[in-house]
């Protein structure tokens, strides 16, 4: 009986510790961007003297093949930029520049996406 209590207590402690290490699961609304431009692609468009779309800018920035190549990031409404842990999550590049809603685990400024969908339409 004593062994079972010790085992149960150990499992509770391990479960609590695992939960503390994991981040908060949240649903956020914003846009997929790149780490070079972040929240705004205006500077890059000005450099190119063009009206490049946000999506095309993300694709262009990701094509740089340097040691510190830009990565995909999530820019939440309000401007908070999150590094995306799972860069190969399905649909990230396809939705780049469009308003999206993501659900995932947030730890500090890192987001691990579990679900990605178009953002709900705003009521008029």
PDB file of N, CA and C in Angstrom, residues 30-34 38-39 41 52-59 62 72-75 84 91-100 116 118-119:
ATOM      1  N   UNK A  30      -3.705  36.806 -36.235  1.00  0.00           N
ATOM      2  CA  UNK A  30      -2.649  37.659 -36.771  1.00  0.00           C
ATOM      3  C   UNK A  30      -2.273  37.214 -38.170  1.00  0.00           C
ATOM      4  N   UNK A  31      -0.976  37.313 -38.501  1.00  0.00           N
ATOM      5  CA  UNK A  31      -0.494  36.953 -39.831  1.00  0.00           C
ATOM      6  C   UNK A  31       0.808  36.175 -39.743  1.00  0.00           C
ATOM      7  N   UNK A  32       1.026  35.327 -40.740  1.00  0.00           N
ATOM      8  CA  UNK A  32       2.299  34.636 -40.893  1.00  0.00           C
ATOM      9  C   UNK A  32       3.215  35.582 -41.667  1.00  0.00           C
ATOM     10  N   UNK A  33       4.397  35.805 -41.142  1.00  0.00           N
ATOM     11  CA  UNK A  33       5.362  36.691 -41.778  1.00  0.00           C
ATOM     12  C   UNK A  33       6.720  36.006 -41.758  1.00  0.00           C
ATOM     13  N   UNK A  34       7.780  36.790 -41.947  1.00  0.00           N
ATOM     14  CA  UNK A  34       9.132  36.246 -41.889  1.00  0.00           C
ATOM     15  C   UNK A  34       9.948  37.048 -40.885  1.00  0.00           C
ATOM     16  N   UNK A  38       9.336  40.882 -40.168  1.00  0.00           N
ATOM     17  CA  UNK A  38       8.553  40.957 -38.936  1.00  0.00           C
ATOM     18  C   UNK A  38       7.139  41.430 -39.187  1.00  0.00           C
ATOM     19  N   UNK A  39       6.745  42.490 -38.483  1.00  0.00           N
ATOM     20  CA  UNK A  39       5.356  42.950 -38.530  1.00  0.00           C
ATOM     21  C   UNK A  39       5.018  43.741 -39.791  1.00  0.00           C
ATOM     22  N   UNK A  41       6.073  44.781 -43.958  1.00  0.00           N
ATOM     23  CA  UNK A  41       6.844  44.554 -45.180  1.00  0.00           C
ATOM     24  C   UNK A  41       7.056  45.857 -45.941  1.00  0.00           C
ATOM     25  N   UNK A  52       4.839  45.064 -53.680  1.00  0.00           N
ATOM     26  CA  UNK A  52       4.882  43.623 -53.465  1.00  0.00           C
ATOM     27  C   UNK A  52       3.881  43.256 -52.367  1.00  0.00           C
ATOM     28  N   UNK A  53       3.186  42.152 -52.554  1.00  0.00           N
ATOM     29  CA  UNK A  53       2.224  41.723 -51.536  1.00  0.00           C
ATOM     30  C   UNK A  53       2.978  41.160 -50.333  1.00  0.00           C
ATOM     31  N   UNK A  54       2.313  41.125 -49.188  1.00  0.00           N
ATOM     32  CA  UNK A  54       2.926  40.557 -47.987  1.00  0.00           C
ATOM     33  C   UNK A  54       3.351  39.110 -48.237  1.00  0.00           C
ATOM     34  N   UNK A  55       2.485  38.349 -48.896  1.00  0.00           N
ATOM     35  CA  UNK A  55       2.790  36.935 -49.172  1.00  0.00           C
ATOM     36  C   UNK A  55       4.023  36.804 -50.048  1.00  0.00           C
ATOM     37  N   UNK A  56       4.093  37.596 -51.125  1.00  0.00           N
ATOM     38  CA  UNK A  56       5.240  37.528 -52.025  1.00  0.00           C
ATOM     39  C   UNK A  56       6.524  37.965 -51.324  1.00  0.00           C
ATOM     40  N   UNK A  57       6.407  38.921 -50.417  1.00  0.00           N
ATOM     41  CA  UNK A  57       7.568  39.369 -49.651  1.00  0.00           C
ATOM     42  C   UNK A  57       8.072  38.246 -48.739  1.00  0.00           C
ATOM     43  N   UNK A  58       7.164  37.542 -48.080  1.00  0.00           N
ATOM     44  CA  UNK A  58       7.551  36.424 -47.222  1.00  0.00           C
ATOM     45  C   UNK A  58       8.283  35.363 -48.046  1.00  0.00           C
ATOM     46  N   UNK A  59       7.738  35.024 -49.195  1.00  0.00           N
ATOM     47  CA  UNK A  59       8.363  34.019 -50.059  1.00  0.00           C
ATOM     48  C   UNK A  59       9.745  34.480 -50.507  1.00  0.00           C
ATOM     49  N   UNK A  62      12.222  34.318 -47.543  1.00  0.00           N
ATOM     50  CA  UNK A  62      12.569  32.944 -47.178  1.00  0.00           C
ATOM     51  C   UNK A  62      13.513  32.300 -48.190  1.00  0.00           C
ATOM     52  N   UNK A  72       9.950  31.624 -40.768  1.00  0.00           N
ATOM     53  CA  UNK A  72       8.563  32.053 -40.613  1.00  0.00           C
ATOM     54  C   UNK A  72       8.321  32.466 -39.167  1.00  0.00           C
ATOM     55  N   UNK A  73       7.547  33.532 -38.985  1.00  0.00           N
ATOM     56  CA  UNK A  73       7.144  33.999 -37.663  1.00  0.00           C
ATOM     57  C   UNK A  73       5.654  34.271 -37.695  1.00  0.00           C
ATOM     58  N   UNK A  74       5.055  34.371 -36.517  1.00  0.00           N
ATOM     59  CA  UNK A  74       3.648  34.730 -36.410  1.00  0.00           C
ATOM     60  C   UNK A  74       3.572  36.100 -35.756  1.00  0.00           C
ATOM     61  N   UNK A  75       2.873  37.034 -36.413  1.00  0.00           N
ATOM     62  CA  UNK A  75       2.692  38.378 -35.871  1.00  0.00           C
ATOM     63  C   UNK A  75       1.245  38.488 -35.405  1.00  0.00           C
ATOM     64  N   UNK A  84       8.128  30.649 -34.781  1.00  0.00           N
ATOM     65  CA  UNK A  84       7.355  29.420 -34.994  1.00  0.00           C
ATOM     66  C   UNK A  84       8.299  28.232 -34.855  1.00  0.00           C
ATOM     67  N   UNK A  91       0.484  24.398 -44.427  1.00  0.00           N
ATOM     68  CA  UNK A  91      -0.306  25.583 -44.731  1.00  0.00           C
ATOM     69  C   UNK A  91       0.323  26.902 -44.333  1.00  0.00           C
ATOM     70  N   UNK A  92       1.469  26.887 -43.660  1.00  0.00           N
ATOM     71  CA  UNK A  92       2.071  28.144 -43.215  1.00  0.00           C
ATOM     72  C   UNK A  92       2.375  29.072 -44.388  1.00  0.00           C
ATOM     73  N   UNK A  93       3.102  28.583 -45.368  1.00  0.00           N
ATOM     74  CA  UNK A  93       3.479  29.425 -46.493  1.00  0.00           C
ATOM     75  C   UNK A  93       2.272  29.798 -47.351  1.00  0.00           C
ATOM     76  N   UNK A  94       1.338  28.879 -47.487  1.00  0.00           N
ATOM     77  CA  UNK A  94       0.135  29.137 -48.280  1.00  0.00           C
ATOM     78  C   UNK A  94      -0.688  30.275 -47.681  1.00  0.00           C
ATOM     79  N   UNK A  95      -0.681  30.411 -46.354  1.00  0.00           N
ATOM     80  CA  UNK A  95      -1.462  31.445 -45.656  1.00  0.00           C
ATOM     81  C   UNK A  95      -0.641  32.698 -45.326  1.00  0.00           C
ATOM     82  N   UNK A  96       0.628  32.728 -45.736  1.00  0.00           N
ATOM     83  CA  UNK A  96       1.487  33.873 -45.425  1.00  0.00           C
ATOM     84  C   UNK A  96       0.848  35.176 -45.906  1.00  0.00           C
ATOM     85  N   UNK A  97       0.836  36.180 -45.036  1.00  0.00           N
ATOM     86  CA  UNK A  97       0.304  37.490 -45.378  1.00  0.00           C
ATOM     87  C   UNK A  97      -1.194  37.632 -45.194  1.00  0.00           C
ATOM     88  N   UNK A  98      -1.911  36.532 -45.057  1.00  0.00           N
ATOM     89  CA  UNK A  98      -3.364  36.577 -44.867  1.00  0.00           C
ATOM     90  C   UNK A  98      -3.693  36.558 -43.374  1.00  0.00           C
ATOM     91  N   UNK A  99      -4.825  37.157 -42.988  1.00  0.00           N
ATOM     92  CA  UNK A  99      -5.249  37.056 -41.585  1.00  0.00           C
ATOM     93  C   UNK A  99      -5.576  35.596 -41.252  1.00  0.00           C
ATOM     94  N   UNK A 100      -4.958  35.095 -40.171  1.00  0.00           N
ATOM     95  CA  UNK A 100      -5.170  33.713 -39.757  1.00  0.00           C
ATOM     96  C   UNK A 100      -5.420  33.645 -38.257  1.00  0.00           C
ATOM     97  N   UNK A 116      -4.199  25.771 -37.691  1.00  0.00           N
ATOM     98  CA  UNK A 116      -4.104  26.997 -38.469  1.00  0.00           C
ATOM     99  C   UNK A 116      -5.317  27.093 -39.372  1.00  0.00           C
ATOM    100  N   UNK A 118      -8.094  30.216 -41.560  1.00  0.00           N
ATOM    101  CA  UNK A 118      -8.329  31.630 -41.863  1.00  0.00           C
ATOM    102  C   UNK A 118      -8.985  32.312 -40.665  1.00  0.00           C
ATOM    103  N   UNK A 119      -8.635  33.576 -40.454  1.00  0.00           N
ATOM    104  CA  UNK A 119      -9.229  34.318 -39.356  1.00  0.00           C
ATOM    105  C   UNK A 119     -10.718  34.527 -39.623  1.00  0.00           C
TER     106      UNK A 119
END
